[in-house]
C-alpha positions as a Markdown table, in Angstrom:
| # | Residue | x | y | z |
|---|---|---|---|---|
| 1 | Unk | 106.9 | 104.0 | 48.6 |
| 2 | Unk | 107.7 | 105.6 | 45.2 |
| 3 | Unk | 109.8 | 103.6 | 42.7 |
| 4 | Unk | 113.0 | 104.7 | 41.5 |
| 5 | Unk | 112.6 | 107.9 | 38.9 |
| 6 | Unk | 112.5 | 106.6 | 35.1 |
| 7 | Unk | 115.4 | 107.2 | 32.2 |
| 8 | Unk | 112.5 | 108.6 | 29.8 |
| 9 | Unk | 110.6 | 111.3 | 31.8 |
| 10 | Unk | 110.5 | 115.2 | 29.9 |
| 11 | Unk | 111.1 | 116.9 | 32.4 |
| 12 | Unk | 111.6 | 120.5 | 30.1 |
| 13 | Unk | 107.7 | 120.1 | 29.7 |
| 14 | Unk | 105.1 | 120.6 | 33.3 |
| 15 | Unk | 104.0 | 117.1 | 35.0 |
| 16 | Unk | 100.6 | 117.7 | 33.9 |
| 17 | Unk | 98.4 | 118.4 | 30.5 |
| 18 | Unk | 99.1 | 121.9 | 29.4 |
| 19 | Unk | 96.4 | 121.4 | 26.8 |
| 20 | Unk | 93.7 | 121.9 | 29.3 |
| 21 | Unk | 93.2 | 124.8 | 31.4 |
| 22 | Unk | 93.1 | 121.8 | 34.6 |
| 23 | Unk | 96.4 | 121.0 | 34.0 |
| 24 | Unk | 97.8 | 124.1 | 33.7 |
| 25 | Unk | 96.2 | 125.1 | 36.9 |
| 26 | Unk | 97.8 | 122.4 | 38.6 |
| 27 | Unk | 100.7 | 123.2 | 37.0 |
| 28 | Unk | 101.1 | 127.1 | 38.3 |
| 29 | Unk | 99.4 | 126.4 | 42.0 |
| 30 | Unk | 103.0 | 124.8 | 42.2 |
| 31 | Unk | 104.9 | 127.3 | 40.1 |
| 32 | Unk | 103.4 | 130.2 | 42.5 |
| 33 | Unk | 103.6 | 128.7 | 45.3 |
| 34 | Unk | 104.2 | 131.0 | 47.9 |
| 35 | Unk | 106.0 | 129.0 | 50.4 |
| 36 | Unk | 108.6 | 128.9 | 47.4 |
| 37 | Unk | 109.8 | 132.3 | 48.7 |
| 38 | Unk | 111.1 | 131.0 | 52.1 |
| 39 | Unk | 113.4 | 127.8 | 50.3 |
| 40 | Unk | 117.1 | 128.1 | 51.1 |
| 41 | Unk | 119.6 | 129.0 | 48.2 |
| 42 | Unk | 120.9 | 125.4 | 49.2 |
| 43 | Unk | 117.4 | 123.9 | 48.3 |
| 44 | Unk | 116.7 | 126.0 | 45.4 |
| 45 | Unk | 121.0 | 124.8 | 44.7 |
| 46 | Unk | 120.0 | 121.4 | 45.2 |
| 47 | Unk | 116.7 | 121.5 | 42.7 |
| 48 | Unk | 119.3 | 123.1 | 40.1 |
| 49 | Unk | 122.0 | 120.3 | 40.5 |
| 50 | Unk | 119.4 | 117.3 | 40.1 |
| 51 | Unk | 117.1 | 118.9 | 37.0 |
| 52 | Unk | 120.0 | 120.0 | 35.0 |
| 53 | Unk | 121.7 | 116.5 | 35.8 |
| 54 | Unk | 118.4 | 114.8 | 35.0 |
| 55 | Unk | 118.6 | 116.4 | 32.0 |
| 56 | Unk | 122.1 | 115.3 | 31.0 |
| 57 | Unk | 120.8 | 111.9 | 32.0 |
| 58 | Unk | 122.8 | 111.9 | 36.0 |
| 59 | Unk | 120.1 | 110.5 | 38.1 |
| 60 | Unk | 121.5 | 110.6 | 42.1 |
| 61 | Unk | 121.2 | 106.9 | 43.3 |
| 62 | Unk | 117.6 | 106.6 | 45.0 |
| 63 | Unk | 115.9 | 109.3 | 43.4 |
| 64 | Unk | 111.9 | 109.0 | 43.3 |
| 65 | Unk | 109.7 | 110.2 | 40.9 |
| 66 | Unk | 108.3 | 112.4 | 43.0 |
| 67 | Unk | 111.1 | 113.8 | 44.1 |
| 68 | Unk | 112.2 | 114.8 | 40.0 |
| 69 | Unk | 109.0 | 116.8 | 39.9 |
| 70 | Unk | 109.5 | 118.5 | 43.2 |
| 71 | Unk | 112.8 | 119.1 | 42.5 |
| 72 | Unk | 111.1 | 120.6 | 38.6 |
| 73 | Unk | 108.8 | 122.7 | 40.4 |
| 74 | Unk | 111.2 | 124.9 | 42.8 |
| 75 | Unk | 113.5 | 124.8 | 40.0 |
| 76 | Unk | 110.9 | 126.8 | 37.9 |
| 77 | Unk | 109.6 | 128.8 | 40.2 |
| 78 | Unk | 113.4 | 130.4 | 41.2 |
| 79 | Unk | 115.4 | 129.8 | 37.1 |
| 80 | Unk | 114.6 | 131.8 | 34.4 |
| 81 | Unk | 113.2 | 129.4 | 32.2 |
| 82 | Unk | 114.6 | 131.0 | 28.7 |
| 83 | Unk | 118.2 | 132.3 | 30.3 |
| 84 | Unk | 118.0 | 129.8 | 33.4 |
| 85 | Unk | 119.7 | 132.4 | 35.4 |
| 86 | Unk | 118.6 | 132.7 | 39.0 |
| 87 | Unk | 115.2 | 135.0 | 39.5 |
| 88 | Unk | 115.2 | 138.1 | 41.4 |
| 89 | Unk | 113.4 | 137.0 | 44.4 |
| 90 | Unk | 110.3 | 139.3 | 44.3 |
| 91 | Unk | 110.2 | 139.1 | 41.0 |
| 92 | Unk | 109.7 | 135.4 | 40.8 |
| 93 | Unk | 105.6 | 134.2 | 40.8 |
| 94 | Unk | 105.9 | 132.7 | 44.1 |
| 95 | Unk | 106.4 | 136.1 | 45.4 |
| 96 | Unk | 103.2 | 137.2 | 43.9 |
| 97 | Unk | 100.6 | 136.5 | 46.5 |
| 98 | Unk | 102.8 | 137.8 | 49.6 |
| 99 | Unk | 103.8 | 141.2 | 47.7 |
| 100 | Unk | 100.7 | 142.2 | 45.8 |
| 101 | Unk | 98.5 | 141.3 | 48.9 |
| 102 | Unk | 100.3 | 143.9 | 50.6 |
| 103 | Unk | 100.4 | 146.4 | 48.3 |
| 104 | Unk | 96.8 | 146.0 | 46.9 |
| 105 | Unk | 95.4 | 146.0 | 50.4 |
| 106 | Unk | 97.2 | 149.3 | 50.7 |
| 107 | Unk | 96.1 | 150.5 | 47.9 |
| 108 | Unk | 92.1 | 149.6 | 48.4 |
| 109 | Unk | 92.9 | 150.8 | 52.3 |
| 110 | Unk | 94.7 | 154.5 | 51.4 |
| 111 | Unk | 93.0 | 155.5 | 47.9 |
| 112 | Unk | 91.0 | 158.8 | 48.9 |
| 113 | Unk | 94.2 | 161.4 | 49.0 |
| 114 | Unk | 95.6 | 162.3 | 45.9 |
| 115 | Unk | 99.5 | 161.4 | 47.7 |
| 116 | Unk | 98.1 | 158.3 | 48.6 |
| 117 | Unk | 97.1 | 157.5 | 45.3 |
| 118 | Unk | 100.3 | 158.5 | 43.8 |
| 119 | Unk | 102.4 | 156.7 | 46.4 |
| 120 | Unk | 101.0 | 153.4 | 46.2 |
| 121 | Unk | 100.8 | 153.7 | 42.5 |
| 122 | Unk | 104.3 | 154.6 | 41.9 |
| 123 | Unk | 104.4 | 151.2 | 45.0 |
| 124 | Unk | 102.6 | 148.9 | 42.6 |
| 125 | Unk | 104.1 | 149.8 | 39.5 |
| 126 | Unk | 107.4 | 149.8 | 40.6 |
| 127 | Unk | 107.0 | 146.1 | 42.0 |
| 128 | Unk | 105.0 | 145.0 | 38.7 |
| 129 | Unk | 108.2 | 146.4 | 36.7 |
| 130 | Unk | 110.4 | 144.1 | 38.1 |
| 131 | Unk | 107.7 | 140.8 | 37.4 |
| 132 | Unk | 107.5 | 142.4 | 34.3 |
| 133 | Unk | 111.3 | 142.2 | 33.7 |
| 134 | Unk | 112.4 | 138.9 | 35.7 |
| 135 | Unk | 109.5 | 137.6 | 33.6 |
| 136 | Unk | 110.1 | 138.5 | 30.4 |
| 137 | Unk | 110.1 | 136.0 | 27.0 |
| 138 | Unk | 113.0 | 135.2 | 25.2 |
| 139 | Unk | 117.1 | 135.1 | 26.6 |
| 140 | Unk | 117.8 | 138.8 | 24.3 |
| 141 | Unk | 119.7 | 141.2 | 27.4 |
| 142 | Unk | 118.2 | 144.7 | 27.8 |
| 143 | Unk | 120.4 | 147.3 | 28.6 |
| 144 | Unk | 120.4 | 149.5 | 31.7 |
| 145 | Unk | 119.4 | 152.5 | 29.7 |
| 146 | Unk | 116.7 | 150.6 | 27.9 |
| 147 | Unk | 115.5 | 149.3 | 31.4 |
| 148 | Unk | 115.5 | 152.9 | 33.1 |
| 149 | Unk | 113.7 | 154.7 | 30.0 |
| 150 | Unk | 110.8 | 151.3 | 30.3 |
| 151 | Unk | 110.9 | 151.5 | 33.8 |
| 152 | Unk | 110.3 | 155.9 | 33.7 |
| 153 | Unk | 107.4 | 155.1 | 30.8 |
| 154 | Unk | 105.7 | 152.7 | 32.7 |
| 155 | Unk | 105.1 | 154.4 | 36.3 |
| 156 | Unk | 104.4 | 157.4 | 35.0 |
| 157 | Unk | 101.9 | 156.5 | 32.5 |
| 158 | Unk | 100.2 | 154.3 | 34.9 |
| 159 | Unk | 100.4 | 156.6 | 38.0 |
| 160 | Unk | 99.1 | 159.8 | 35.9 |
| 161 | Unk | 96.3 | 157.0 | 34.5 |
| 162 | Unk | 95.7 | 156.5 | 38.4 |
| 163 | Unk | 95.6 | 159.8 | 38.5 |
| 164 | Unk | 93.2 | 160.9 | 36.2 |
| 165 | Unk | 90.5 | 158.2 | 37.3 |
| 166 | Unk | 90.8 | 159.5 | 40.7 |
| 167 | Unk | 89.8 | 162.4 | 39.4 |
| 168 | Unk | 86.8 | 161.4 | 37.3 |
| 169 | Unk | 85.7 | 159.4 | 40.3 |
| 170 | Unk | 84.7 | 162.7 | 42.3 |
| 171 | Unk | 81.5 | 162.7 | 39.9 |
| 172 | Unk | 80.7 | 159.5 | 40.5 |
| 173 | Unk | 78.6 | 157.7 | 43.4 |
| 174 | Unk | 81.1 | 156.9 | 46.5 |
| 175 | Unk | 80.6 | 153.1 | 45.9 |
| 176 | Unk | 82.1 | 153.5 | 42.4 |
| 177 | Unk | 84.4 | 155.5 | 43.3 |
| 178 | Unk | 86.0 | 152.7 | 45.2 |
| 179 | Unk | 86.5 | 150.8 | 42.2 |
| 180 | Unk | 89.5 | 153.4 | 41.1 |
| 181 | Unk | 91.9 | 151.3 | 42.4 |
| 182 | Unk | 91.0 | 148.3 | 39.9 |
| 183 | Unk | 90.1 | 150.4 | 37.0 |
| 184 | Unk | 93.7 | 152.3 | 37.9 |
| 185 | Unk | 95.4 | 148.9 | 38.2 |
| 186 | Unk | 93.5 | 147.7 | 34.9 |
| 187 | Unk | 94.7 | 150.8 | 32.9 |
| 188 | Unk | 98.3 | 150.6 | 34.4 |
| 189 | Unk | 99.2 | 146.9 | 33.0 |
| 190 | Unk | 98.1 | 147.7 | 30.0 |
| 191 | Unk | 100.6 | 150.4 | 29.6 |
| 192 | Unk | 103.5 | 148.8 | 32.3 |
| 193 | Unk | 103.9 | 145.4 | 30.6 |
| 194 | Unk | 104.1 | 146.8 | 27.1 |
| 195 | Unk | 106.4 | 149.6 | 28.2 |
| 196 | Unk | 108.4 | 146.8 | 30.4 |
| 197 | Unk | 108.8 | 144.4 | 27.2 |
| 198 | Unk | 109.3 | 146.9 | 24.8 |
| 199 | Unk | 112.5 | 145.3 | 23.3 |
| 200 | Unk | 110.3 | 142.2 | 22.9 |
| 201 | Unk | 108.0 | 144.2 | 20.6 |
| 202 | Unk | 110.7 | 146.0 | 18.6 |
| 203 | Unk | 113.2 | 143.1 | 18.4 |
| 204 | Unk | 110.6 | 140.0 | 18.5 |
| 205 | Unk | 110.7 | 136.6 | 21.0 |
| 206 | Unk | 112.1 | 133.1 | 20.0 |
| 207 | Unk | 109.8 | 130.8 | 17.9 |
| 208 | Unk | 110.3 | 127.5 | 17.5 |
| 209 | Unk | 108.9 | 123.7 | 16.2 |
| 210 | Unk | 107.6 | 121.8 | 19.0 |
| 211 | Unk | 110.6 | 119.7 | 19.4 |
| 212 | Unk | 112.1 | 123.1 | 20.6 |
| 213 | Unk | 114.5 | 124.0 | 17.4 |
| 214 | Unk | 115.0 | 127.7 | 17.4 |
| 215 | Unk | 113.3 | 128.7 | 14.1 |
| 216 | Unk | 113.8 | 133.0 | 14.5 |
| 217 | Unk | 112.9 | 135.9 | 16.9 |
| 218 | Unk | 109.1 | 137.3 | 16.1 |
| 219 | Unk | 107.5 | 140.5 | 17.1 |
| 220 | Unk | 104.0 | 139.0 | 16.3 |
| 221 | Unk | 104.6 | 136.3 | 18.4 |
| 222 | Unk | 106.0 | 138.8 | 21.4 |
| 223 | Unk | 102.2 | 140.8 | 20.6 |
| 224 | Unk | 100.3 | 137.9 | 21.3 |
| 225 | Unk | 102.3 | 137.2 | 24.6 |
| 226 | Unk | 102.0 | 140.2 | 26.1 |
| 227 | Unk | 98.3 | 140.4 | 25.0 |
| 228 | Unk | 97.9 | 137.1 | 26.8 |
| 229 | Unk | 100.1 | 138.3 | 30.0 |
| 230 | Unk | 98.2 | 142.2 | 30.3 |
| 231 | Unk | 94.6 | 139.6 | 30.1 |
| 232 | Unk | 95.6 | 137.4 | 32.8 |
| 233 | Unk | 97.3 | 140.2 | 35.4 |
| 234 | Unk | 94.3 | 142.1 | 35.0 |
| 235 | Unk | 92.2 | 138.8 | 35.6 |
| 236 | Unk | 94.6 | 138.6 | 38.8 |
| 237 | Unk | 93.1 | 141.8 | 40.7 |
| 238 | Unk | 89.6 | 141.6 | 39.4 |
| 239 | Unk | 88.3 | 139.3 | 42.4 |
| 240 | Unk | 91.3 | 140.8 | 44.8 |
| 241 | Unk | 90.3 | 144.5 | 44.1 |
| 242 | Unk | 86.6 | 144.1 | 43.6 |
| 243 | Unk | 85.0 | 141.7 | 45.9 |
| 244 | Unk | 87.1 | 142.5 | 48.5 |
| 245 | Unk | 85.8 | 146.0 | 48.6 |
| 246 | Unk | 82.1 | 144.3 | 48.5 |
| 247 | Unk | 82.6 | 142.2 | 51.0 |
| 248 | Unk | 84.3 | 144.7 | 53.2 |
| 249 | Unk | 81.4 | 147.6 | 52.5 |
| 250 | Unk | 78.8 | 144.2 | 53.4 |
| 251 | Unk | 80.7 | 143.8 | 57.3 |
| 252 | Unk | 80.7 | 147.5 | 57.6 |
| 253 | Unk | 84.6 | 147.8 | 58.2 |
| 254 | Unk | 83.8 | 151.7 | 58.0 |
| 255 | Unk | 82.3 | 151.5 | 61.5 |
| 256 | Unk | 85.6 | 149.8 | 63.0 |
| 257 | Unk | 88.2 | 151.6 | 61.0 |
| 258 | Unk | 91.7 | 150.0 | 62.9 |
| 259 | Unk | 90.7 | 146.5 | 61.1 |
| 260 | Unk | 90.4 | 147.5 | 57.8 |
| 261 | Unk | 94.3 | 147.4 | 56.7 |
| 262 | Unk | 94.4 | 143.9 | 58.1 |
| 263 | Unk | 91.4 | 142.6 | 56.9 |
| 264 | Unk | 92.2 | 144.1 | 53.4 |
| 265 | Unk | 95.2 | 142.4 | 53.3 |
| 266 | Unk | 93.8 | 139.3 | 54.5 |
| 267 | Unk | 91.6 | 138.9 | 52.5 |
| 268 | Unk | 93.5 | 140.0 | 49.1 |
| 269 | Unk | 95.7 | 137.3 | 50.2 |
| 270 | Unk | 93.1 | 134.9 | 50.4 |
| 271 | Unk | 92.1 | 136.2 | 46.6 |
| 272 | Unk | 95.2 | 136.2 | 45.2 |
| 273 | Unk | 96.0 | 132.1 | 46.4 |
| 274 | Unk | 93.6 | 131.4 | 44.1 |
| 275 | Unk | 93.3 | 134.0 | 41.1 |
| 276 | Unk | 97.0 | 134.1 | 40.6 |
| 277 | Unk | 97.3 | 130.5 | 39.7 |
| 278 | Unk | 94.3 | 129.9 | 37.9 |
| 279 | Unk | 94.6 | 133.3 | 36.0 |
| 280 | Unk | 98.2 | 132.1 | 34.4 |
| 281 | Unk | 96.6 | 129.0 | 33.5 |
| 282 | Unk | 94.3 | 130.6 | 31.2 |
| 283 | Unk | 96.9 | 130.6 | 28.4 |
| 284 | Unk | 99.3 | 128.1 | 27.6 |
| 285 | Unk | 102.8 | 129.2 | 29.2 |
| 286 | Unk | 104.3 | 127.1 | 26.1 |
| 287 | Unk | 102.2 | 129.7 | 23.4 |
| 288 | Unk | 101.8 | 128.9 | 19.6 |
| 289 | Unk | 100.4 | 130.7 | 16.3 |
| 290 | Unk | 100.2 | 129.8 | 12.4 |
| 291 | Unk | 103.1 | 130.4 | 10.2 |
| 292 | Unk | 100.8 | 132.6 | 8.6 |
| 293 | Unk | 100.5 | 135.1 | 11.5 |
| 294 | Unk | 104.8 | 135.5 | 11.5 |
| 295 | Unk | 106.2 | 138.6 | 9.6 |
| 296 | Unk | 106.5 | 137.5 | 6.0 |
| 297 | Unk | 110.4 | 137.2 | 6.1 |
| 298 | Unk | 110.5 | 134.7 | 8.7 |
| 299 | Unk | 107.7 | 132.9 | 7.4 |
| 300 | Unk | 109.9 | 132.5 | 4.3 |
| 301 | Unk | 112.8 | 131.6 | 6.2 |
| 302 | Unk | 110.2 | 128.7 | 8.1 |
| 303 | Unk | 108.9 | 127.5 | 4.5 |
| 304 | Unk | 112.5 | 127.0 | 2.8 |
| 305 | Unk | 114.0 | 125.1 | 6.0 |
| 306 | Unk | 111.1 | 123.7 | 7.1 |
| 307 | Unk | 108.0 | 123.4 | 4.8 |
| 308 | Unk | 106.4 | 120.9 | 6.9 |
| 309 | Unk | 105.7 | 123.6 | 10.1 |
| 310 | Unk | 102.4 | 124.9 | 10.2 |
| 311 | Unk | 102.5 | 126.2 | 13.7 |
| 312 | Unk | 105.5 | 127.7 | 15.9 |
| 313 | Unk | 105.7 | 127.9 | 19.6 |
| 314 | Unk | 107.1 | 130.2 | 21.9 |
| 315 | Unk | 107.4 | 130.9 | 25.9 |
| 316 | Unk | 104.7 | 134.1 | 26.5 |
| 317 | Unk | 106.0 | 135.2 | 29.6 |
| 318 | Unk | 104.6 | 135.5 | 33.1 |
């Protein structure tokens, strides 16, 4: 039987080591856990009530350890972590693995007509956008106009990128050809994510010490987040989008055509279990840089407030 839940437990920081890429694996196979998706508003209610009044030092009589850092984990996989406002739900990370293994198994299944390609493009783009946005860094609102023109910029740059690799893969060998779909994917995060965060690029992120004192808003910093994010999503299809299409050309799916949806899917599902956690663990979600890296105005605002900060910290984003 667990003990009784402690006074003194930080519960704003992840149950394990974030300093090694182990304990932030552990950390986001809970995060993006898909069973996540199915919990109740009354659970995800209930994981609200006891971490905020954890936090303001409530504890409900007989409350395990265990059951804090349960009660963490749906928290942060459903709460905005900068706004704590309630997630859009296929937004959220635990929605990852059922969404994108149904979109990318449509899109490694239907990828040889030009309006396939386009459709399940505009499919994939469209869901990243809204990761993109109920993922975002920093608590600044975007408005609807802001979010329509990012939303436009995005699918269309990454469906005419789709687009045009499609049509360089007509000169190449068939088996490279199926790689479009990954190299389209690739190419589109690099421009949807930017696009998506643009506001964080103009406007800049919050910083802060490590105790969590808001020190300014940075545009370096929001770089080197969505640097970080665009490295891991792409990190996130490479074994889904690649291997898969090995391993399917290997058991010679071509000769039994009705299983090749289902098997896709399967096994991009199967992929994406694994690479989705351990791809967001390959950064820490709590970021940092020097001083020295910040725009020179806010590094003089850091040095006359507080000269003992060398390094600042802020939330990259998922």
């Amino acid at each position: 039987m667990s003990e009784e839940v402690s006074r003194n437990i930080n519960i704003k920081e992840p149950r394990w080591d974030q300093g090694t890429f182990t304990g932030r694996a552990k950390h986001f196979f809970m995060v993006t856990d898909p069973r996540n998706v199915l919990l109740s508003s009354e659970t995800l209610e209930e994981a609200r009530v006891t971490v905020e009044n954890y936090r303001a030092g409530i504890m409900k009589p007989g409350l395990t350890e265990d059951e804090l850092w349960r009660a963490k984990y749906i928290y942060d996989s459903a709460f905005h972590p900068d706004t704590g406002e309630k997630m859009f739900v296929i937004g959220r990370m635990s929605a990852q693995v059922p969404m994108n293994m149904s979109i990318t198994g449509c899109m490694l299944t239907f990828y040889r007509t030009t309006p396939a390609v386009v459709f399940w493009q505009w499919v994939n783009q469209s869901f990243n956008a809204i990761v993109n946005y109920t993922n975002r860094s920093g608590d600044a609102p975007i408005t609807v106009n802001q979010l329509g023109a990012a939303y436009a910029s995005a699918t269309t740059g990454a469906v005419v990128t789709a687009l045009g690799l499609k049509s360089l893969a007509t000169r190449l060998p068939p088996i490279i050809s199926r790689f479009v779909p990954f190299a389209a994917v690739a190419a589109a995060n690099c421009i949807n994510i930017p696009f998506m965060r643009q506001r964080e690029l103009k406007y800049g992120i919050p910083v802060t010490d490590e105790n969590g004192n808001r020190l300014g808003e940075s545009p370096n910093a929001a770089r080197q987040a969505i640097v970080q994010v665009v490295v891991s999503r792409i990190g996130m299809a490479m074994p889904a989008m690649g291997n898969v299409d090995l391993l399917c050309l290997v058991i010679t799916l071509h000769r039994f055509p009705i299983l090749n949806a289902p098997v896709q899917v399967g096994l991009v599902g199967l992929c994406l279990v694994f690479a989705t956690p351990l791809c967001c663990a390959l950064f820490p979600q709590k970021s940092s840089m020097s001083v020295s890296g910040l725009e020179e105005d806010l590094q003089e605002r850091i040095r006359k407030t507080s000269p003992h900060i060398t390094t600042v910290y802020f939330n990259k984003g998922l």
